[in-house]
mmCIF file of C-alpha atoms and ligand atoms in Angstrom:
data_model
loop_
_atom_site.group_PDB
_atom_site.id
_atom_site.type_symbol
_atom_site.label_atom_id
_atom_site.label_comp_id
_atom_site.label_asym_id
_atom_site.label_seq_id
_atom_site.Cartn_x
_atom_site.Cartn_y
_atom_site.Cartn_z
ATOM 1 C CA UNK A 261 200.452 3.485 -56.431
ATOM 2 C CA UNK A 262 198.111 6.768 -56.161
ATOM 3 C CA UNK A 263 199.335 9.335 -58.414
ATOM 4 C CA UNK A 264 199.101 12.665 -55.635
ATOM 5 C CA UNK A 265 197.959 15.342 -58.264
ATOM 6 C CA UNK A 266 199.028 18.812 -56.477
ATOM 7 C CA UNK A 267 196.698 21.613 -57.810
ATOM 8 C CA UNK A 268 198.143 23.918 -60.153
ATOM 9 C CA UNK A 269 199.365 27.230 -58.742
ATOM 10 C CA UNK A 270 198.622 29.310 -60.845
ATOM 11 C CA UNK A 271 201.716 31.866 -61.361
ATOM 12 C CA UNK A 272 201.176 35.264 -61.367
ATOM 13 C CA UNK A 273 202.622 37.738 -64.290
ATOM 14 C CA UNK A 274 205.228 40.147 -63.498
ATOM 15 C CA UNK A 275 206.384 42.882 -65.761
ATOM 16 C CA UNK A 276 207.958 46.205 -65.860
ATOM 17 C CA UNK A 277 208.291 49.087 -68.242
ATOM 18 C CA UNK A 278 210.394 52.159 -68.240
ATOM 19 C CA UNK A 279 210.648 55.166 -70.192
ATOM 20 C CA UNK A 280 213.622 57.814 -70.648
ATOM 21 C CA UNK A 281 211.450 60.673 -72.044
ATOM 22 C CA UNK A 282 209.651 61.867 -75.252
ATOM 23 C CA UNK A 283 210.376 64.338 -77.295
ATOM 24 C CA UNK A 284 211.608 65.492 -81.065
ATOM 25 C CA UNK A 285 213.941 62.519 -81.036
ATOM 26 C CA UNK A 286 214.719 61.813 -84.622
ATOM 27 C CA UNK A 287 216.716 59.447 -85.971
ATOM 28 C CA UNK A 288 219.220 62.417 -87.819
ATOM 29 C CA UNK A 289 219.554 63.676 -83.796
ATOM 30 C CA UNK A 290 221.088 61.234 -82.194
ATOM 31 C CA UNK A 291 224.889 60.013 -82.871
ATOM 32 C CA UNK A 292 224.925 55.908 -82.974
ATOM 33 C CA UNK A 293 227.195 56.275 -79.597
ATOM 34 C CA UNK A 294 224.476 58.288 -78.031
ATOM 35 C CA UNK A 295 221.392 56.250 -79.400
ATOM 36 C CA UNK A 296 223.989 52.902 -78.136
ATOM 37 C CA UNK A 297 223.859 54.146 -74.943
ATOM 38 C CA UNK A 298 220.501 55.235 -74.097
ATOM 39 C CA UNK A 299 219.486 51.700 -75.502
ATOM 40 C CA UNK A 300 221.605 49.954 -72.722
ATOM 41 C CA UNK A 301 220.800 52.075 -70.020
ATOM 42 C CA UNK A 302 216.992 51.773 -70.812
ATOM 43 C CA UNK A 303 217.469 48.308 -70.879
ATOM 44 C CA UNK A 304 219.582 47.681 -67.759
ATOM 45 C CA UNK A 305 216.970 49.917 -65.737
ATOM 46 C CA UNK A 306 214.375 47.321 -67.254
ATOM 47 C CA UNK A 307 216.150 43.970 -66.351
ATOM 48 C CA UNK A 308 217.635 45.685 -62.890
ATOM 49 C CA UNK A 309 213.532 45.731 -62.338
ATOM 50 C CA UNK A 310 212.474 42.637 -63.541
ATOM 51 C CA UNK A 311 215.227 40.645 -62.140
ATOM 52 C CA UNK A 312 213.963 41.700 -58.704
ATOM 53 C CA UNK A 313 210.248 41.335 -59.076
ATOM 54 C CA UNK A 314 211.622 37.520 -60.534
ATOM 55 C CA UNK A 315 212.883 37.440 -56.910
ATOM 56 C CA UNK A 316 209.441 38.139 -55.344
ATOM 57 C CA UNK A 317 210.350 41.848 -54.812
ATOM 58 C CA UNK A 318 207.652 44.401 -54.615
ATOM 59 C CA UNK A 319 207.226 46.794 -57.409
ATOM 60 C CA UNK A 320 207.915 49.700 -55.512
ATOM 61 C CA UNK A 321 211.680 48.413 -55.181
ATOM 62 C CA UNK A 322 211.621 47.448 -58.586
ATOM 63 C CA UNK A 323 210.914 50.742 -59.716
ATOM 64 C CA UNK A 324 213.104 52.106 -57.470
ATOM 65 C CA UNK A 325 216.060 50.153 -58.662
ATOM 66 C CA UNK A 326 215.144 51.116 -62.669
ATOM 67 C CA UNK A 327 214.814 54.622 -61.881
ATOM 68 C CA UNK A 328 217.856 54.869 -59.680
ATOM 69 C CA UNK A 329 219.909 53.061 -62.944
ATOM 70 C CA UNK A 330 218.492 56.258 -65.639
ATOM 71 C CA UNK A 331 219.517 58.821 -62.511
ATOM 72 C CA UNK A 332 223.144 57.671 -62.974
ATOM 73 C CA UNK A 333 222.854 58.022 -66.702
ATOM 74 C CA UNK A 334 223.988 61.109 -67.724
ATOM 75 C CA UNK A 335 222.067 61.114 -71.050
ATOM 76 C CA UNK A 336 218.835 61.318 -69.475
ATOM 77 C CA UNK A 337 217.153 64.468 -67.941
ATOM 78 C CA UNK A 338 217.039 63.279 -64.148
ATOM 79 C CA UNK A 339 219.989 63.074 -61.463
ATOM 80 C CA UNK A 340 223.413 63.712 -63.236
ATOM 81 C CA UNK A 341 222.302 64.736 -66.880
ATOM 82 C CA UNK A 342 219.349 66.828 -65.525
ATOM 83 C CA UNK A 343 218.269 69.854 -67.721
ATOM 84 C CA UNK A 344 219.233 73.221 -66.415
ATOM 85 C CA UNK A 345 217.073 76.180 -65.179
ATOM 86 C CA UNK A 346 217.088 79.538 -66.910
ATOM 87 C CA UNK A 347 219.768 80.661 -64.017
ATOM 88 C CA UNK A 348 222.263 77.127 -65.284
ATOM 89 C CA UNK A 349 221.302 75.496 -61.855
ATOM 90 C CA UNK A 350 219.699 71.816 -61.654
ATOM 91 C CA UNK A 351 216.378 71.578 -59.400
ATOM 92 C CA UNK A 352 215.002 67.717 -59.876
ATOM 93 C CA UNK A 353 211.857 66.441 -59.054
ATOM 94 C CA UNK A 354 210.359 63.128 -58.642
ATOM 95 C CA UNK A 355 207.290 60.970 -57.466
ATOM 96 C CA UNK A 356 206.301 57.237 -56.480
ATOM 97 C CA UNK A 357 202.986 56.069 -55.454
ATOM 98 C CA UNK A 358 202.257 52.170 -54.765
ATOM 99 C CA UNK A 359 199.033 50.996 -56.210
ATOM 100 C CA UNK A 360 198.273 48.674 -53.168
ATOM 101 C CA UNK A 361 198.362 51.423 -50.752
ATOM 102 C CA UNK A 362 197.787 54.470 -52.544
ATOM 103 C CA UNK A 363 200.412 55.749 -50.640
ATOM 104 C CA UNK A 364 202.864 58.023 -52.534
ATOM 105 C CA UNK A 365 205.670 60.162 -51.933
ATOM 106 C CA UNK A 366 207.236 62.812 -53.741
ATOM 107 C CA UNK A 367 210.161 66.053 -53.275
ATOM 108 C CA UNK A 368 210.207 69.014 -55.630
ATOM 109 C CA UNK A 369 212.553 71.304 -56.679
ATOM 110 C CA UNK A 370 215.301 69.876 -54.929
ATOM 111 C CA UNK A 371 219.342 69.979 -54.971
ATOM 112 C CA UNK A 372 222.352 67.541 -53.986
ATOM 113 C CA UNK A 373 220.493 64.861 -53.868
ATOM 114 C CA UNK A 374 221.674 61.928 -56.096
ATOM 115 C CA UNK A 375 218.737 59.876 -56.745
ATOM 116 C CA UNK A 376 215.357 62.027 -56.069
ATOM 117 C CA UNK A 377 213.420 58.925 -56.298
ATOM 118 C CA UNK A 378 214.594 57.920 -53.197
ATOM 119 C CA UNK A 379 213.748 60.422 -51.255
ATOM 120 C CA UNK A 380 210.279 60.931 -52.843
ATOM 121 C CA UNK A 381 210.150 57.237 -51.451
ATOM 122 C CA UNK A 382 210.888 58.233 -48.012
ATOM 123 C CA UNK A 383 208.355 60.770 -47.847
ATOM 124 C CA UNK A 384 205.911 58.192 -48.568
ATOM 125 C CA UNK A 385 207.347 55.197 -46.493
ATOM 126 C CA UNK A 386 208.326 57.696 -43.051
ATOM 127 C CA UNK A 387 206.700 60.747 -43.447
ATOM 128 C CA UNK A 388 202.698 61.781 -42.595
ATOM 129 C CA UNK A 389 203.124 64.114 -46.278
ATOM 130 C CA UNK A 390 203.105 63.565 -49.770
ATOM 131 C CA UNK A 391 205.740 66.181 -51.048
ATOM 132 C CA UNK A 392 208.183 67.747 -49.710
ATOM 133 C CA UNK A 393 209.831 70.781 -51.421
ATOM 134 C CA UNK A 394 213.303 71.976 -51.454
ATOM 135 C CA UNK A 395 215.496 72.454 -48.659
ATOM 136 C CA UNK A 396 212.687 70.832 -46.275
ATOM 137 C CA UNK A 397 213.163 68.143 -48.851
ATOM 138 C CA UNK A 398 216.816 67.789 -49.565
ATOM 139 C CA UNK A 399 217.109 68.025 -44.700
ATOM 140 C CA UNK A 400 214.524 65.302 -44.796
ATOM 141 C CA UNK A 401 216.359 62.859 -46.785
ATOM 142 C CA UNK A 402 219.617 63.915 -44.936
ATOM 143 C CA UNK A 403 217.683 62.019 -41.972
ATOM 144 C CA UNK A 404 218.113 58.952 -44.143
ATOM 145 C CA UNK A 405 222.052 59.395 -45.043
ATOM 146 C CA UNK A 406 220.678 59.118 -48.955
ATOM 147 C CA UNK A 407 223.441 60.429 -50.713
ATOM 148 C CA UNK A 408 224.327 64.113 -51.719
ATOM 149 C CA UNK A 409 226.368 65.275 -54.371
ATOM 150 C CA UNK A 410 228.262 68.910 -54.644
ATOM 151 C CA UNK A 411 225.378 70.592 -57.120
ATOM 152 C CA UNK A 412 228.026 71.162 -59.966
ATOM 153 C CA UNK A 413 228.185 67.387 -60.383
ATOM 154 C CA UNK A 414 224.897 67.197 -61.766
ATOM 155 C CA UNK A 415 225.727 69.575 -64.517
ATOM 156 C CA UNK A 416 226.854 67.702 -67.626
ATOM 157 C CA UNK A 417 228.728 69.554 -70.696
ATOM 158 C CA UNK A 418 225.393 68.598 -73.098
ATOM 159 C CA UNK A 419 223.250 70.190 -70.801
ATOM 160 C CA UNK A 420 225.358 73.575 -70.729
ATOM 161 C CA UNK A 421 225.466 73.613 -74.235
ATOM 162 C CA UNK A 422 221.568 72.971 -74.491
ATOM 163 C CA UNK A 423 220.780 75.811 -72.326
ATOM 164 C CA UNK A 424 223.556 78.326 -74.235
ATOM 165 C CA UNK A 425 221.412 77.116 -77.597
ATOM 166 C CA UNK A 426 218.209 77.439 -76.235
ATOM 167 C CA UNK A 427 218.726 81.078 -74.604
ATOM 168 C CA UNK A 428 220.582 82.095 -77.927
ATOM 169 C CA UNK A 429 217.516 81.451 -80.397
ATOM 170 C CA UNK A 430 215.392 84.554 -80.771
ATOM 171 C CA UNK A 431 212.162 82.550 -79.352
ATOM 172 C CA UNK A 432 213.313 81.563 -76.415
ATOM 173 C CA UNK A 433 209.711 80.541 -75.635
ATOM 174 C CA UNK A 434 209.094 78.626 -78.355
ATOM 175 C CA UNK A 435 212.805 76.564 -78.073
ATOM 176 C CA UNK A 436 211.039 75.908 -74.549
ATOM 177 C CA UNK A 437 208.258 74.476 -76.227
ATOM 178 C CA UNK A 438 210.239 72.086 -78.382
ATOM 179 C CA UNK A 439 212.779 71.103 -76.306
ATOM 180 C CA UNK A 440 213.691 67.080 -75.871
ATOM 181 C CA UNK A 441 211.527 65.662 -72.739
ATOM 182 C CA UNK A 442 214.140 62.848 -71.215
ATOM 183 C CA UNK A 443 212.584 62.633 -67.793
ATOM 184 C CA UNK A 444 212.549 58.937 -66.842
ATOM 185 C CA UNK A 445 209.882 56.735 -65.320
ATOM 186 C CA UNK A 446 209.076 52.874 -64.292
ATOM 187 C CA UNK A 447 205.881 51.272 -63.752
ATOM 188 C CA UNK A 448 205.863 47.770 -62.558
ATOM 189 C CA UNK A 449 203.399 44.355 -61.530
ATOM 190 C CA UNK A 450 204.693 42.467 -58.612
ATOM 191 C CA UNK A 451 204.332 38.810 -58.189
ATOM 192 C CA UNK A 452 201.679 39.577 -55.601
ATOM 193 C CA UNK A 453 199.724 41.641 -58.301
ATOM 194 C CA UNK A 454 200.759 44.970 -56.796
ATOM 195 C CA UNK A 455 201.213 47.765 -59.075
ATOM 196 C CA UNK A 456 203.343 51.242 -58.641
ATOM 197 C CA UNK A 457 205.043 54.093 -60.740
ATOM 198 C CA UNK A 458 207.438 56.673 -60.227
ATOM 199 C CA UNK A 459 209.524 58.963 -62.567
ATOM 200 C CA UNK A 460 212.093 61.735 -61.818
ATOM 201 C CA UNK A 461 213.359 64.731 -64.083
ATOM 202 C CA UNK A 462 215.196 68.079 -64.197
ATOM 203 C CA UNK A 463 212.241 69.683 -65.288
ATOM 204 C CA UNK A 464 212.146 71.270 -68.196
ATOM 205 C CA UNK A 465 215.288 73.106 -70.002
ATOM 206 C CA UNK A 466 215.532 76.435 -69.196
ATOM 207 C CA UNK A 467 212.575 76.503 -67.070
ATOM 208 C CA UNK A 468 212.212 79.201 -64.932
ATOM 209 C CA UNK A 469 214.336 78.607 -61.257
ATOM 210 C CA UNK A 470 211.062 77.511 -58.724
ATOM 211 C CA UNK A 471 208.883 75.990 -61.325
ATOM 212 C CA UNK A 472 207.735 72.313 -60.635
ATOM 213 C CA UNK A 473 206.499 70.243 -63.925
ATOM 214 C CA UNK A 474 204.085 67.067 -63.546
ATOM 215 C CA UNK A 475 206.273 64.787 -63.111
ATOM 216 C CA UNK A 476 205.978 65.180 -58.565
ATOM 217 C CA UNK A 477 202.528 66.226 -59.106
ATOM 218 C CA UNK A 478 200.085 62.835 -58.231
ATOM 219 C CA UNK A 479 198.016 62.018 -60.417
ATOM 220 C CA UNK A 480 199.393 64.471 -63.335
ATOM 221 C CA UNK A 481 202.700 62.764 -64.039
ATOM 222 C CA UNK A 482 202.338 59.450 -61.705
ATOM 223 C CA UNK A 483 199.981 57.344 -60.355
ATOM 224 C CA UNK A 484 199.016 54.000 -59.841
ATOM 225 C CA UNK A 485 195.972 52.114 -58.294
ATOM 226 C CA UNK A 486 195.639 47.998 -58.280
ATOM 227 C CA UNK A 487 192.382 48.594 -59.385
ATOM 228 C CA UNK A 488 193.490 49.729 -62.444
ATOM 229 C CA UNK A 489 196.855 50.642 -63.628
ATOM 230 C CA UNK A 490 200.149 52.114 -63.020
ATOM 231 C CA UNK A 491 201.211 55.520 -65.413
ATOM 232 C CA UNK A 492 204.338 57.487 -65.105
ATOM 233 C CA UNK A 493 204.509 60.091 -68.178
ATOM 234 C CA UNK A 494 206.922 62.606 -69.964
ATOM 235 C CA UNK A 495 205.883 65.699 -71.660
ATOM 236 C CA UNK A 496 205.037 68.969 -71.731
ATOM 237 C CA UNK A 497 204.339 69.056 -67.662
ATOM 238 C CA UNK A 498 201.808 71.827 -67.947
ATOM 239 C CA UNK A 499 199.747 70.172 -69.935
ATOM 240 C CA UNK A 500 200.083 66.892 -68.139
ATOM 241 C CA UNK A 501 199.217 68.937 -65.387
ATOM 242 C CA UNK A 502 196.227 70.662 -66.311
ATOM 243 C CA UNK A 503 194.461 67.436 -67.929
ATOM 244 C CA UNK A 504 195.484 65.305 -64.815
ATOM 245 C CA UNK A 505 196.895 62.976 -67.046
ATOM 246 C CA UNK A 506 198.039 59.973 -65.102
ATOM 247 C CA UNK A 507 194.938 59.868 -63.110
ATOM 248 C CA UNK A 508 192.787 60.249 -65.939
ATOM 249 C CA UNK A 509 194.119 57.374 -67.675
ATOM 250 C CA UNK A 510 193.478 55.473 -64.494
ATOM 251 C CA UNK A 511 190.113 56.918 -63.834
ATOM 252 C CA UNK A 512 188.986 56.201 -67.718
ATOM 253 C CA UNK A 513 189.364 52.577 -67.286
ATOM 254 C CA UNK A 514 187.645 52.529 -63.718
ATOM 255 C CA UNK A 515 184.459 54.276 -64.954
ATOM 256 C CA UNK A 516 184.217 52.732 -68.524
ATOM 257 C CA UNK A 517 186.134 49.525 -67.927
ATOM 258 C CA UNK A 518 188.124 49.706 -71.379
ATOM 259 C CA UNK A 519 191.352 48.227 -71.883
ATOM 260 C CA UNK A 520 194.371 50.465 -70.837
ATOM 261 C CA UNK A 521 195.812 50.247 -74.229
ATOM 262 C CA UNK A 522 192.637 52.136 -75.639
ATOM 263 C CA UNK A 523 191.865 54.726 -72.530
ATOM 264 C CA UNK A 524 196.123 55.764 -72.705
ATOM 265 C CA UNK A 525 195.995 56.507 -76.529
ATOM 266 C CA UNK A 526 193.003 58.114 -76.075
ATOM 267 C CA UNK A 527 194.420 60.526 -73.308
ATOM 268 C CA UNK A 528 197.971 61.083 -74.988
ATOM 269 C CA UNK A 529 197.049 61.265 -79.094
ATOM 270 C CA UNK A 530 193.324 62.792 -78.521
ATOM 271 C CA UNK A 531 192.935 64.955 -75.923
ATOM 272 C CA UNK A 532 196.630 66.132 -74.826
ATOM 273 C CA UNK A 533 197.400 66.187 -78.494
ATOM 274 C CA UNK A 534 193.951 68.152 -79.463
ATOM 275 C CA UNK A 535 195.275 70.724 -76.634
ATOM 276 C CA UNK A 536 199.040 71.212 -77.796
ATOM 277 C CA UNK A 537 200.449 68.938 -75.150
ATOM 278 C CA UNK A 538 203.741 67.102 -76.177
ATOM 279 C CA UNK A 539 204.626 63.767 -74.791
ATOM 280 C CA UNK A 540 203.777 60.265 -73.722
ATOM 281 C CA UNK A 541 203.341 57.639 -71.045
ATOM 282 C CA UNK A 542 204.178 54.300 -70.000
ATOM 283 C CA UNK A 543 201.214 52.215 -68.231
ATOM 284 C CA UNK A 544 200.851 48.590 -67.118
ATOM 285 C CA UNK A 545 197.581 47.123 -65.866
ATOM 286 C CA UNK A 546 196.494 44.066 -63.320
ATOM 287 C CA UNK A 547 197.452 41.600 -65.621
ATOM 288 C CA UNK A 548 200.415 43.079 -66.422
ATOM 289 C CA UNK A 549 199.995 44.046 -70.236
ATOM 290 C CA UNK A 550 201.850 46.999 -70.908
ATOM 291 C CA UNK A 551 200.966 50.373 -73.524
ATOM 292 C CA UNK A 552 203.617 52.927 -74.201
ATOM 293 C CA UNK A 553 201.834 55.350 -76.360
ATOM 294 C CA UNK A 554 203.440 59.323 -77.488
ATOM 295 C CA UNK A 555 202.150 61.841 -79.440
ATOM 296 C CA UNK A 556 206.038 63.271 -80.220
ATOM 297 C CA UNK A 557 208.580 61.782 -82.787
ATOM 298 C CA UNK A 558 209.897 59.501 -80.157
ATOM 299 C CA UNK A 559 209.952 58.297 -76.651
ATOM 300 C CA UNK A 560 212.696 56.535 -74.945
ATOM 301 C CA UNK A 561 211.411 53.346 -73.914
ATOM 302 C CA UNK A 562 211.451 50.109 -72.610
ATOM 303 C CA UNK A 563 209.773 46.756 -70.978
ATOM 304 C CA UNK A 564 209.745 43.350 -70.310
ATOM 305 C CA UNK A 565 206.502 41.661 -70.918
ATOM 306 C CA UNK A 566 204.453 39.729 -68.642
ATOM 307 C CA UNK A 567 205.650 36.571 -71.441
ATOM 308 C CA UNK A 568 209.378 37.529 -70.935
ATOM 309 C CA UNK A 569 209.634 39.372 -73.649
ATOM 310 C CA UNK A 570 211.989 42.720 -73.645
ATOM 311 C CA UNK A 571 211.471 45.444 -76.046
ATOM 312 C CA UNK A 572 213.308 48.631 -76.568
ATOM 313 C CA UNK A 573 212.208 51.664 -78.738
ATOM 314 C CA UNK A 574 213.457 55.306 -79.548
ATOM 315 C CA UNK A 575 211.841 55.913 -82.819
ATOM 316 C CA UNK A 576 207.967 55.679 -83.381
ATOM 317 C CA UNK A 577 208.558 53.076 -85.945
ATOM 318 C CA UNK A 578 210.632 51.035 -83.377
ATOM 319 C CA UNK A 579 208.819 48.094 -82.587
ATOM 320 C CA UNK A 580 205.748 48.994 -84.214
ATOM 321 C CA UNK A 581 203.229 49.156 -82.058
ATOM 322 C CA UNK A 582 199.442 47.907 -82.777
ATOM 323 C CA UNK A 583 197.359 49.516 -85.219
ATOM 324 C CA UNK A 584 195.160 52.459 -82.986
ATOM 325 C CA UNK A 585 191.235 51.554 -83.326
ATOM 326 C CA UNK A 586 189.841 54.142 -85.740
ATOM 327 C CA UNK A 587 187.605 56.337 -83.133
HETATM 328 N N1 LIG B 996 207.281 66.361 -67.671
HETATM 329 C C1 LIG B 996 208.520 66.976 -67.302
HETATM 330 C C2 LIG B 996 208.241 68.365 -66.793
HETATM 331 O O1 LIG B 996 207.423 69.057 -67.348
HETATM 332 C C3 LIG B 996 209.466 67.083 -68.447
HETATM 333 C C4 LIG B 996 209.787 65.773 -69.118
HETATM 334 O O2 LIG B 996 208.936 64.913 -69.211
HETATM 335 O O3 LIG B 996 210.940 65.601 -69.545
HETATM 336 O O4 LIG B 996 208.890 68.771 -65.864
#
């Protein structure tokens, strides 16, 4: 009898990371309840992800589905649970961008709209634009039936309190400054070795009513190219703004062909940090390895490793991550 010897196929790595923000999130700050449930919800976004990219989804969708998961949870600062402007209104923004493509889509500033991240999807998937701001926004995904909620739903009892605190210190601008950063965020690697990103937020807490953080802005708070990697980050949007910061993670690797791990730290804890920006990122490369890196007390966060592996942190000591190389 001939032994028929199929040749191996070789299976491709899938993984997925998301984050819930970064901010001064010490461990004296957070009640167990509250801690228990930003733990699940991070990791339900993560296994709602991975369990479809097991299923030969695309990463956009996976991201899609994780994101959609931390816009339903009220503790985090995007869809219900989203920080309020200076005037106690919600105005959410959000981005996605498939690393196959380059295509990306994002809305800004927008209202009623339940889960952002869908519509910033629509702009990119049946739209000739990038973003869309607004009430342009907000009547574009009305084309789509994605679902609208009265504006006062959004507003959570934490949030109203945050705002009263923040507009009662005497610095108001520096309270701005400190403020908790719980935007969320996915990046993901398909099964076809496509990479995206996307993350949504309220902004920033008692931002002023029109501003727009990083967070829709490509290439500041998302990006993603196959050539490289996939970023979505939380911070200080400004900053992440001003040093490009998704992109330049990204763009590090492409010119000097360094591991993610190493260009991501050196973005976040050298150069953001060296200029006062507050905050972190989440990136996955090609082969799906995964860096999480935050120059703030803490950063929501979690992933599921190309090796099946899931890991959830708050804290910086959670899940210690590998020693930096000394630079
Ligand atoms: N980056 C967001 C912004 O500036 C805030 C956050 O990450 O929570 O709008």
């Amino acid at each position: 009898m001939i032994a028929l010897s199929l040749p191996a196929v070789a299976e491709r790595p899938i993984a997925i990371a998301v984050h819930g923000g970064a901010g001064t999130i010490e461990r004296d700050s957070l009640s167990s309840e509250r801690e228990a449930a930003i733990r699940q919800a991070l990791e339900s976004a993560a296994r709602a992800g991975h369990e479809l990219l097991a299923d030969g989804a695309s990463a956009t969708d996976a991201i899609i589905a994780a994101i959609r998961i931390l816009e339903d949870a009220p503790e985090f600062n995007a869809g219900r649970g989203s920080v309020l402007t200076s005037l106690g209104q919600v105005e959410m923004d959000a981005s996605i961008m498939d690393g196959a493509t380059l295509d990306a889509g994002a809305v800004a500033g927008v209202t009623r709209l339940r889960h952002p991240i869908e519509a910033a999807h629509r702009v990119m998937t049946d739209s000739p634009h990038v973003m869309l701001i607004g009430e342009g926004a907000v009547d574009f995904a009305r084309g789509f039936k994605l679902e609208e909620k009265d504006p006062d739903w959004f507003i959570t009892d934490f949030r109203r309190q945050q705002l009263e605190e923040i507009q009662s210190r005497e610095q108001v601008r520096l309270a701005y400054q400190d403020s908790w950063f719980s935007t969320v965020g996915a990046v993901a690697l398909d099964s076809k070795g496509n990479l995206a990103a996307g993350t949504s937020t309220g902004g920033m807490a008692n931002k002023r009513w029109g501003r727009v953080g990083d967070s829709p802005i490509i290439g500041a708070g998302t990006y993603a190219d196959n050539r490289t990697c996939a970023v979505s980050a939380t911070g200080h949007g400004e900053y992440f703004i001003r040093h490009v910061v998704a992109y330049d993670i990204c763009a590090r690797m492409a010119y000097t062909a360094r591991p993610l791990a190493e260009t991501a730290d050196e973005v976040v804890n050298r150069i953001l940090k060296r200029a006062g920006g507050s905050g972190g990122v989440i990136a996955i490369d090609r082969h799906g390895r995964i860096t999480m890196p935050f120059n703030t007390p803490g950063m929501y966060r979690a992933a599921i490793h190309r090796d099946g592996r899931l890991e959830v942190g708050i804290y910086g000591d959670d899940n210690e991550p590998a020693p930096r190389p000394p630079h």
